[in-house]
Short mmCIF file of C-alpha atoms in Angstrom, two decimals:
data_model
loop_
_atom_site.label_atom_id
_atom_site.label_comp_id
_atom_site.label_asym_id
_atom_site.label_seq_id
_atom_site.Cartn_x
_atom_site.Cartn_y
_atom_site.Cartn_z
CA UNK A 158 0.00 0.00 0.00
CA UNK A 159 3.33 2.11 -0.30
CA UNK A 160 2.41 4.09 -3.74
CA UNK A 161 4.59 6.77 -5.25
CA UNK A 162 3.57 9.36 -7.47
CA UNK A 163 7.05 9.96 -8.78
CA UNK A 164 9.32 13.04 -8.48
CA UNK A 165 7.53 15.18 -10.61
CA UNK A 166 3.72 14.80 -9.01
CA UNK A 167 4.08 18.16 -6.67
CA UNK A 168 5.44 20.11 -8.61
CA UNK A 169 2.95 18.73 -11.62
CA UNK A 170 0.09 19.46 -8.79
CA UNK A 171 1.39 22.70 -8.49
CA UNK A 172 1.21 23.63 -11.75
CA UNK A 173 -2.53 22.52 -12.35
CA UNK A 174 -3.25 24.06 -9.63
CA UNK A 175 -1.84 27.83 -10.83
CA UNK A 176 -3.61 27.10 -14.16
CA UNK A 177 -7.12 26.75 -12.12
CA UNK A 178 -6.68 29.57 -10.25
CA UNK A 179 -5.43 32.06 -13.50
CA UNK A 180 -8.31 29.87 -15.76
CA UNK A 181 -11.09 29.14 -13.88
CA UNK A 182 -13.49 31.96 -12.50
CA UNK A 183 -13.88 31.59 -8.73
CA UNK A 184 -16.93 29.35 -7.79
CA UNK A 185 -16.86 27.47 -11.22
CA UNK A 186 -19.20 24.28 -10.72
CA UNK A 187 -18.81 22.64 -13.54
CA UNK A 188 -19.56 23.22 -17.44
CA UNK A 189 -22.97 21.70 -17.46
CA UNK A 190 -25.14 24.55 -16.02
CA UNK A 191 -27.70 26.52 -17.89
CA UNK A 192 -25.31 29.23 -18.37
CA UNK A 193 -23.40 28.39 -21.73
CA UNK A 194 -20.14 30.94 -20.24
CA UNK A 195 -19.35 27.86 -18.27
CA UNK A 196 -18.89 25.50 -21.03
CA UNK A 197 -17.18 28.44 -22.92
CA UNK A 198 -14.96 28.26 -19.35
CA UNK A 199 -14.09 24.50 -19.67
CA UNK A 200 -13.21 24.62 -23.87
CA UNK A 201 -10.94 27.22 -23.15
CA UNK A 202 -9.24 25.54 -20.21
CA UNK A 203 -8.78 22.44 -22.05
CA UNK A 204 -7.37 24.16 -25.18
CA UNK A 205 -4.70 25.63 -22.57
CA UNK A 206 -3.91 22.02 -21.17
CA UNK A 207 -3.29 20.64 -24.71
CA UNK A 208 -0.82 23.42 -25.63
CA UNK A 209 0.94 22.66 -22.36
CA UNK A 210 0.83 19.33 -22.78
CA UNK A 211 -1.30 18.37 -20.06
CA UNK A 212 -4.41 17.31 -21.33
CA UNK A 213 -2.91 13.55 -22.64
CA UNK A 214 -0.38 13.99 -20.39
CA UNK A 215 0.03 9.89 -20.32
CA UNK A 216 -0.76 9.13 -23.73
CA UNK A 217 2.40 7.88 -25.94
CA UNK A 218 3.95 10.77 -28.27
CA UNK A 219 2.66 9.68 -31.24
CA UNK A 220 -0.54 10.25 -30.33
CA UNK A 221 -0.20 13.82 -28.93
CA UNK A 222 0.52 12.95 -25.43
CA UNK A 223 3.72 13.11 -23.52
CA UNK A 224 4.21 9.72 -22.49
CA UNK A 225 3.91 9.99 -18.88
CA UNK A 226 3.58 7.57 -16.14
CA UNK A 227 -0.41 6.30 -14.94
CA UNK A 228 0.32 8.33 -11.88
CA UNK A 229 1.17 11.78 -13.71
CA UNK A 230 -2.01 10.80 -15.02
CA UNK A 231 -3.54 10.15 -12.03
CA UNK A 232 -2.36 13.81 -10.55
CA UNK A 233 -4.57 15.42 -13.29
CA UNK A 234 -7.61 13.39 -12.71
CA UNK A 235 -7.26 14.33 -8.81
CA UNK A 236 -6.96 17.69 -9.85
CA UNK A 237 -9.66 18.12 -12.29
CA UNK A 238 -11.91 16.50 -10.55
CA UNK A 239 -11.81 18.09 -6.92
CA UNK A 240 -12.06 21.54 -8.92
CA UNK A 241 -14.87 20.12 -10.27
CA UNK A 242 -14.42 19.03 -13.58
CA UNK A 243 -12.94 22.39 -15.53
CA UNK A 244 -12.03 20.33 -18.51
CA UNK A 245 -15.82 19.38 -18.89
CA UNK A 246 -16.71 16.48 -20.71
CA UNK A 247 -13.17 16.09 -22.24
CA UNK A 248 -12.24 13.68 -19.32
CA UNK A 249 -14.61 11.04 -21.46
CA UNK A 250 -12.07 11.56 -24.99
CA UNK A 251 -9.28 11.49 -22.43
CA UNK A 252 -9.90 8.51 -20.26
CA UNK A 253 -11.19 5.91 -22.25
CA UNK A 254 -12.63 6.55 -25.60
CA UNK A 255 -8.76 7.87 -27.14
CA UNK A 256 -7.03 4.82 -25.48
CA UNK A 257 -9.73 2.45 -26.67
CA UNK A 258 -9.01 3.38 -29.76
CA UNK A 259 -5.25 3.09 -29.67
CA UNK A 260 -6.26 -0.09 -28.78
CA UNK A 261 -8.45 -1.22 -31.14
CA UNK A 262 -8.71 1.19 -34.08
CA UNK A 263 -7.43 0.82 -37.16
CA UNK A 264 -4.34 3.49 -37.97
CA UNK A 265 -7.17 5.64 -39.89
CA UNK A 266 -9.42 5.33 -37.04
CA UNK A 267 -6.28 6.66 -34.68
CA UNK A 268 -5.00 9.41 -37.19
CA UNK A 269 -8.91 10.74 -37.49
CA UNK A 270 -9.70 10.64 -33.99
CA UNK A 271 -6.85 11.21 -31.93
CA UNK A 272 -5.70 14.11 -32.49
CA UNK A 273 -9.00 16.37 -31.99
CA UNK A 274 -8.87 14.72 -28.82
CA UNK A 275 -5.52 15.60 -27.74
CA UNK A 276 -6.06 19.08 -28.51
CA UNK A 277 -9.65 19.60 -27.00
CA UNK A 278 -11.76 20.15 -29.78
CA UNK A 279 -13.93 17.29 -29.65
CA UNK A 280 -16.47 16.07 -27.53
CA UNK A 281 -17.69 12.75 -27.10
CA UNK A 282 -21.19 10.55 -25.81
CA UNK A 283 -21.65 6.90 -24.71
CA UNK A 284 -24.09 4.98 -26.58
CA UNK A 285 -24.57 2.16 -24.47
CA UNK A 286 -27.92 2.30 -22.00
CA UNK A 287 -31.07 1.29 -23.43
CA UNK A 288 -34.88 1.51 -21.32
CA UNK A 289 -34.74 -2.15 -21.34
CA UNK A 290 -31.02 -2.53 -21.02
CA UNK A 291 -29.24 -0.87 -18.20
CA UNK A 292 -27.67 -2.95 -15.89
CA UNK A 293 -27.89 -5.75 -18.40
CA UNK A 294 -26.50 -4.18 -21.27
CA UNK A 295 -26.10 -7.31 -23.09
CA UNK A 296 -29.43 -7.29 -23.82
CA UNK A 297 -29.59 -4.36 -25.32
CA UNK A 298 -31.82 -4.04 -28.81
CA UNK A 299 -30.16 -1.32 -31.04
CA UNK A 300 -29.91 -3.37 -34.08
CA UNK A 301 -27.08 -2.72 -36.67
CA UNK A 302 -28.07 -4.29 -40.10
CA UNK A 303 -26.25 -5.40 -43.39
CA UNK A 304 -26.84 -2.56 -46.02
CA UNK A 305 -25.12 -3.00 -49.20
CA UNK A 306 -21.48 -2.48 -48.11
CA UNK A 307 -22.56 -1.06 -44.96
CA UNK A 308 -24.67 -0.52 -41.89
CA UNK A 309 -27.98 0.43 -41.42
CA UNK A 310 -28.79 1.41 -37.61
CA UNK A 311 -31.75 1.82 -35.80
CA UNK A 312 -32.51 1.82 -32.22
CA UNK A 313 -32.79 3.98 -28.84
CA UNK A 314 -30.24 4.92 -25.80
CA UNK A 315 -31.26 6.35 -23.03
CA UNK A 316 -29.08 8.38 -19.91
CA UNK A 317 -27.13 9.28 -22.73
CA UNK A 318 -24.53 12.16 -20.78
CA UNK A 319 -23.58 15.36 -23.04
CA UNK A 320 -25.58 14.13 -26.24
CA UNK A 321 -26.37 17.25 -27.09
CA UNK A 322 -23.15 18.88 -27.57
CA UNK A 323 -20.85 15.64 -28.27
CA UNK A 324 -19.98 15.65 -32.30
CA UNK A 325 -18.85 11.74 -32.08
CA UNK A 326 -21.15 8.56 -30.36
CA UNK A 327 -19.06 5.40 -28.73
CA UNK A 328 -21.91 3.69 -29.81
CA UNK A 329 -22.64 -0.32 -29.20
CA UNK A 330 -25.13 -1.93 -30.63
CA UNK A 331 -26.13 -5.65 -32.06
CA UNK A 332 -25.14 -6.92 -35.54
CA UNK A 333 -25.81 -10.77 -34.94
CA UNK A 334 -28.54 -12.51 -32.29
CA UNK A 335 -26.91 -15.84 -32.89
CA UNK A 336 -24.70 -17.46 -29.63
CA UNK A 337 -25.18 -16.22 -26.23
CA UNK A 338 -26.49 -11.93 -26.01
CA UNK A 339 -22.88 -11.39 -25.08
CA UNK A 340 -22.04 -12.26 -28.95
CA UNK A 341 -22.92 -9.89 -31.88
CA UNK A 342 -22.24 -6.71 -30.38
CA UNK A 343 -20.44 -4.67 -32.28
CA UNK A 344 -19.01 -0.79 -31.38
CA UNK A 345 -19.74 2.15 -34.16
CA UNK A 346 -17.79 5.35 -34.24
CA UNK A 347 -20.54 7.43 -34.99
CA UNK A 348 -20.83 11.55 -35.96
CA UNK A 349 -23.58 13.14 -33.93
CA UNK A 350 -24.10 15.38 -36.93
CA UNK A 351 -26.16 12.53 -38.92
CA UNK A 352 -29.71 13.32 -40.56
CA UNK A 353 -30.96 9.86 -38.71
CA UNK A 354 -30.05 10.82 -35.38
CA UNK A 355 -32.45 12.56 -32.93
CA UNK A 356 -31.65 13.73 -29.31
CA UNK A 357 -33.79 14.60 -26.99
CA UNK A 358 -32.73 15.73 -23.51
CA UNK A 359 -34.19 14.36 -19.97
CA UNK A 360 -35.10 16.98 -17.45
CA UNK A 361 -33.29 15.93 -13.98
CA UNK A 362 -31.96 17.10 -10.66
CA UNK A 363 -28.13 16.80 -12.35
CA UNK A 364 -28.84 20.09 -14.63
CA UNK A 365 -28.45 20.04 -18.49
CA UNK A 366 -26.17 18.12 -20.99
CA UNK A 367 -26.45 15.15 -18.78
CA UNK A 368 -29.28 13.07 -19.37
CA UNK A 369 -30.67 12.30 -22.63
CA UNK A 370 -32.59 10.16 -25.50
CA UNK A 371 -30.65 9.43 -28.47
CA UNK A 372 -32.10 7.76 -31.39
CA UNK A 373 -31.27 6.25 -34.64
CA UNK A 374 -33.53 6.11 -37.37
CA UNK A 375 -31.77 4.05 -40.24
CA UNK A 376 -28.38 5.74 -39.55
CA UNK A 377 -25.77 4.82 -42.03
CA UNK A 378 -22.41 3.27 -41.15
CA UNK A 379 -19.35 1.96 -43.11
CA UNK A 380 -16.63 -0.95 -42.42
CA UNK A 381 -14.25 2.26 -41.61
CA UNK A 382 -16.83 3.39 -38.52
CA UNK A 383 -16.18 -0.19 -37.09
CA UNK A 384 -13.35 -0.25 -34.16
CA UNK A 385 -12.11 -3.65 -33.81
CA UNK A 386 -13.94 -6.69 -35.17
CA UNK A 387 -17.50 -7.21 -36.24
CA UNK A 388 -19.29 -9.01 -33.39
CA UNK A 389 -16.59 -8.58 -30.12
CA UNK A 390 -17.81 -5.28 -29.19
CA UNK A 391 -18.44 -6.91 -25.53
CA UNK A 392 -15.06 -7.27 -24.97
CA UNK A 393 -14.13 -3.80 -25.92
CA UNK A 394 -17.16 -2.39 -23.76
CA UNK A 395 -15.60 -4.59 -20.88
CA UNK A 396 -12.37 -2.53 -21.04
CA UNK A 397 -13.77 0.39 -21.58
CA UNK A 398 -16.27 0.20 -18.45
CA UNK A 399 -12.87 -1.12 -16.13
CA UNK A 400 -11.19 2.18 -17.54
CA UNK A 401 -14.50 4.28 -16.98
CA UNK A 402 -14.93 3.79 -13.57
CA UNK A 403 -11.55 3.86 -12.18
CA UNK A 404 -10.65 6.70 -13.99
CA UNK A 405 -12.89 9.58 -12.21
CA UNK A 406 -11.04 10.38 -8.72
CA UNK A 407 -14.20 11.00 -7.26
CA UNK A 408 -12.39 11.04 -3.58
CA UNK A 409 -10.71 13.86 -4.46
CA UNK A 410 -13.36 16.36 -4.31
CA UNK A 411 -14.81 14.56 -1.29
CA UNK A 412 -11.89 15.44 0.74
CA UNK A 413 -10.92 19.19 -0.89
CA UNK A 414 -14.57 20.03 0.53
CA UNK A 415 -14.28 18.08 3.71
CA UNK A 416 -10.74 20.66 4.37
CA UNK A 417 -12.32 23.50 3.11
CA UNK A 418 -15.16 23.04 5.56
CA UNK A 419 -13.43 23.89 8.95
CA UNK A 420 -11.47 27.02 7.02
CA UNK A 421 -14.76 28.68 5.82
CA UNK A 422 -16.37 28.22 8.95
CA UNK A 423 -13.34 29.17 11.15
CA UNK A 424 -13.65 30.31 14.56
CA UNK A 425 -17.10 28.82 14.46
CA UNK A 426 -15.63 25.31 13.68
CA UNK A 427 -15.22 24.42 18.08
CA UNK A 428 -18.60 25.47 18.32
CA UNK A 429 -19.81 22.52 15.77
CA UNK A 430 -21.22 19.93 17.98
CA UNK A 431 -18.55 16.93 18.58
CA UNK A 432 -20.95 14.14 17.01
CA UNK A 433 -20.62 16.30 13.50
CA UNK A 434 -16.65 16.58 13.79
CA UNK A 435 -16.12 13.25 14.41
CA UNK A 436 -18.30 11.91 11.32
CA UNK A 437 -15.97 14.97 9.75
CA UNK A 438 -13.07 13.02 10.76
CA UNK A 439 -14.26 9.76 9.76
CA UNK A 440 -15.09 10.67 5.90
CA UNK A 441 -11.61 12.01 5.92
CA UNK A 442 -10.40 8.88 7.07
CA UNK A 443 -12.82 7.09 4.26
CA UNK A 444 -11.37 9.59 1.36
CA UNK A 445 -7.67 8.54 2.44
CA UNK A 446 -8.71 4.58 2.30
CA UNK A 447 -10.57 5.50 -1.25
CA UNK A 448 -7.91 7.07 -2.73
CA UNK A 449 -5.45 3.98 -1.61
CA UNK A 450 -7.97 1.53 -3.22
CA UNK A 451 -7.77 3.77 -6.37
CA UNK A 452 -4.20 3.57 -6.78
CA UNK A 453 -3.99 -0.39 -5.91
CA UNK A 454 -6.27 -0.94 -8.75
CA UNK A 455 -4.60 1.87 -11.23
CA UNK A 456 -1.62 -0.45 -10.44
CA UNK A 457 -3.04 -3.49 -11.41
CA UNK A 458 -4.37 -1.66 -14.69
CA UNK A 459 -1.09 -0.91 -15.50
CA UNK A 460 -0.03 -4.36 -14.96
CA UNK A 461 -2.56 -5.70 -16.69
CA UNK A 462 -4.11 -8.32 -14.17
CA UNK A 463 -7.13 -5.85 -13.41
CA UNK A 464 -10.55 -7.67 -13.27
CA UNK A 465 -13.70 -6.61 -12.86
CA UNK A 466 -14.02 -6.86 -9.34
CA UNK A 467 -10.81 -4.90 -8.60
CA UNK A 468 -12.89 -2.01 -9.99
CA UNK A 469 -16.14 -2.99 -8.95
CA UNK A 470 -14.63 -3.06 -5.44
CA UNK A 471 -13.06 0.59 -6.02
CA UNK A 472 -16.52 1.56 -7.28
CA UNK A 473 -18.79 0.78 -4.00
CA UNK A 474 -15.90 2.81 -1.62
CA UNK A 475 -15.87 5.66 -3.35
CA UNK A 476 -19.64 6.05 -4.75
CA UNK A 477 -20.72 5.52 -1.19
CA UNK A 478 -17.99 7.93 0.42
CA UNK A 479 -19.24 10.65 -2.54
CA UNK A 480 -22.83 10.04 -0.61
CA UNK A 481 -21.86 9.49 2.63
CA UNK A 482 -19.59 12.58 2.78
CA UNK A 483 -22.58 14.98 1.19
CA UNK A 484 -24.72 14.24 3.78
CA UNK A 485 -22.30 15.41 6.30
CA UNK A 486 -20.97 18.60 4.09
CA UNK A 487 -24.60 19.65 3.69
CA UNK A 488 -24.71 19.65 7.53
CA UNK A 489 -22.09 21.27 8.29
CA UNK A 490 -22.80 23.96 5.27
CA UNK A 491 -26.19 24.90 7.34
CA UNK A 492 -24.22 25.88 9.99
CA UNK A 493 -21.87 27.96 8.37
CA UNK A 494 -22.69 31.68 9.90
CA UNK A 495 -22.38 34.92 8.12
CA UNK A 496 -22.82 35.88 4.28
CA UNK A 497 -19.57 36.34 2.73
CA UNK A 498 -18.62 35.13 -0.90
CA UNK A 499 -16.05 32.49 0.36
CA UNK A 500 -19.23 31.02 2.14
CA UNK A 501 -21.57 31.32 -0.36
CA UNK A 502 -19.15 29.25 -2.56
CA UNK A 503 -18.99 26.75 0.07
CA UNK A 504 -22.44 25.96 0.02
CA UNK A 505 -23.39 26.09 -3.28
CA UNK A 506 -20.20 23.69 -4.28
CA UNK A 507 -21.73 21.03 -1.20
CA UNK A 508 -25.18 21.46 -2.78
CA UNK A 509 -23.92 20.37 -6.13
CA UNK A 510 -21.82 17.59 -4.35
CA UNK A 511 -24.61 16.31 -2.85
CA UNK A 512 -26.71 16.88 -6.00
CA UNK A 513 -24.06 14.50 -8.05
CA UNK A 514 -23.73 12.27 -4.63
CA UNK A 515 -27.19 11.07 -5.35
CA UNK A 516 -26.86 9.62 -8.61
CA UNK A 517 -23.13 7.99 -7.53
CA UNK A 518 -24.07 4.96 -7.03
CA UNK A 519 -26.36 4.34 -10.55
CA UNK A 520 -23.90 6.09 -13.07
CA UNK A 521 -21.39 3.84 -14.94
CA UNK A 522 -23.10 1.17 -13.39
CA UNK A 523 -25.79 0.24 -10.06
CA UNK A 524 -23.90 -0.35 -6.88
CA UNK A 525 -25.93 -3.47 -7.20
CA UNK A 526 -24.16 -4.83 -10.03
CA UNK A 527 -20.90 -3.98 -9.23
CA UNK A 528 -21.82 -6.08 -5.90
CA UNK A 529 -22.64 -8.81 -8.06
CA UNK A 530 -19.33 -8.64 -10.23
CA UNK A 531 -17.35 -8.78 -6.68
CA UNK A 532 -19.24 -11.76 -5.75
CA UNK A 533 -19.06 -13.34 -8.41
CA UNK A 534 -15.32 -13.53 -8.09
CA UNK A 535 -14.76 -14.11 -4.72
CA UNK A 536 -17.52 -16.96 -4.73
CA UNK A 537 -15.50 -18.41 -7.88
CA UNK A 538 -12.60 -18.00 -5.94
CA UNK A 539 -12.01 -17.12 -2.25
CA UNK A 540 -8.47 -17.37 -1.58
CA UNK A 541 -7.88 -14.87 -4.78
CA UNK A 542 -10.27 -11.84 -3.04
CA UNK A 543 -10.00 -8.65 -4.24
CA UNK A 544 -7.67 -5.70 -4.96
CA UNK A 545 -8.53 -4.83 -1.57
CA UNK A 546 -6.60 -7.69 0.12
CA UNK A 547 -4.50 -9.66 -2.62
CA UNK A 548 -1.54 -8.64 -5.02
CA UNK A 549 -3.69 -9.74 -7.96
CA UNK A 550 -4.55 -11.88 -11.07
CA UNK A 551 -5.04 -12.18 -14.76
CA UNK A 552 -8.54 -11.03 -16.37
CA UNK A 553 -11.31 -12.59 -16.27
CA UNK A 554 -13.96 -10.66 -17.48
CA UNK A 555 -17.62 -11.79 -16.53
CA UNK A 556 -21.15 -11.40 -18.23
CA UNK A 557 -22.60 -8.63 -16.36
CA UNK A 558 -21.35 -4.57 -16.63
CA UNK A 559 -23.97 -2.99 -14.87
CA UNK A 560 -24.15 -0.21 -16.95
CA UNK A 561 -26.61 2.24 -16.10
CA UNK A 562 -26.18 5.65 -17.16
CA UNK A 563 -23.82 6.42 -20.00
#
């Protein structure tokens, strides 16, 4: 449990961290509010990482990145993310959907769609949840059909995040129903910009961009919008899901409020009745062990022997540590005295903490599922456990993903 960052991390945190604060107008929550400057905010922001060379900061040179370590990578996602989120939906192109295709694209595939992504242009959406295929995504109905020397794609997603400002859809969706409903999925690279595709956005507590309907009305596709092979798009989804939900350091912003609380309220902090300190004390305690579990299984990943129940494991700590800690910030926010700005920041950041908290443990799969997935392994094997209490093992990817919300 003895993780370094490397020489570089502080001074790397440093220098995000002077970039926020020159960047990023004080009290930014986010670019997915109904005021468009705040997108305008996070565009920007990431245009200034990619000339610095910090928004692919880990991703090899040839691809526009600098070739740093996971846990250079790993600073940025800790910093991004207890700011909250000022290179807006980028984190997506950054995370999973650019290495997935290094992966698995072909070298026109890469040479089209990595380099918008290294510089911040683009924008991309998940195509994966359907109304009657969530948590089991393999059963999903989008149907992708022979046309000519093509595709022809109809179907409907639903919790689709940032649909209606993504240009490119990571989109899944069935080309065979013969074998098990694991087999004949296939993944699309899709533009946003097609005639056949309609979006139509979900009112919800989480604000706008996030939730949507997407659908597909005879959309055409070509061999070249394919990544990887025809019909093993459930392994690629498997990756991309392990990648997904390690890859948000949700602990981070859990504990940058939890330290800001007792410096906005101050001398009032004694007066905060000892029952609320100590549960204080004990999410901080909570975001350290998260943040230990996050790096255990980022080490695996970069091993290689990640499974899914290293990350569903990772998943359940820190989804219930984003909820658990709200509740307490939103307490202690109600007792913060006084009116000034650095308090009216602090509230309104915990009430949009708490506002994310509550959907925590549905997106990028149910807390549920991801109980199921850790189960399943430990049940198929005790003595193995999880990245919570072994050194670890080869992959062994199981049937169910528990996606949710895209």
């Amino acid at each position: 449990m003895d993780f370094t960052m490397g020489a570089t991390a502080g001074e790397l945190r440093g220098e995000l961290r002077r970039l926020i604060a020159a960047e990023v107008p004080a009290g930014y929550l986010g670019a997915f509010t109904d005021d468009p400057a705040d997108l305008a905010v996070a565009q920007r922001f990431c245009a200034t990482l990619a000339e610095r060379g910090l928004l692919c900061l880990a991703w090899p040179h040839e691809y526009g990145g600098r070739g740093a370590s996971i846990w250079e990578q790993t600073v940025v996602r800790e910093e991004m993310w207890a700011q909250h989120e000022p290179r807006g939906a980028q984190y997506m192109g950054v995370n999973w959907v650019g290495p997935t295709i290094m992966r698995h694209g072909t070298p026109e595939q890469q040479r089209k769609h990595l380099p918008p992504i290294a510089r911040g242009e683009v924008i991309w959406c998940q195509g994966f949840s359907e109304p009657e295929a969530g948590s089991d995504l393999a059963s999903l109905r989008t149907t992708a059909r022979r046309d000519g020397d093509g595709w022809s794609i109809s179907g409907q997603k639903i919790w689709t995040s940032y649909a209606t400002m993504a240009q490119w859809c990571f989109l899944l969706a069935r080309t065979s129903h013969e074998g098990r409903k694991q087999q004949g999925l296939t993944v699309f690279l899709l533009p946003m910009s097609d005639p056949g595709i309609t979006v139509r956005p979900i009112d919800a507590m989480l604000g706008p961009h996030h939730l949507n309907e997407v659908f597909f009305d005879g959309v055409r596709a070509t061999e070249a919008d394919v990544l990887g092979e025809v019909g093993n798009g459930w392994s690629v989804v498997q990756e991309v899901l392990a990648f997904e939900r390690v890859g948000i350091a949700r602990y981070a912003r859990c504990e940058r409020l939890l330290h800001t609380a007792p410096e906005v309220l101050a001398e009032y902090w004694d007066e905060i009745p000892e029952v609320l300190r100590g549960r204080w004390a004990r999410m901080l305690m909570r975001c350290r062990r998260a943040r230990l579990l996050a790096y255990q299984v980022l080490s695996l990943q970069n091993s290689g022997t990640v499974a899914p129940g290293d990350a569903a494991a990772y998943r359940i700590a820190v989804t219930r540590l984003d909820q658990d800690s709200a509740e307490v910030l939103v307490e202690l926010a109600a007792t913060v005295p006084g009116d000034t700005d650095d308090r009216r920041r602090f509230q309104r950041a915990v009430h949009d903490h708490w506002r994310y908290a509550n959907a925590a443990t549905v997106a990028s799969g149910s807390i549920e599922v991801q109980r199921i997935l850790l189960a399943r392994e430990l049940l198929a094997d005790p003595a193995r456990g999880t990245a919570a209490g072994r050194p670890g093992r080869a992959n062994n990817a199981g049937p169910v993903t528990g996606q949710v919300r895209s």
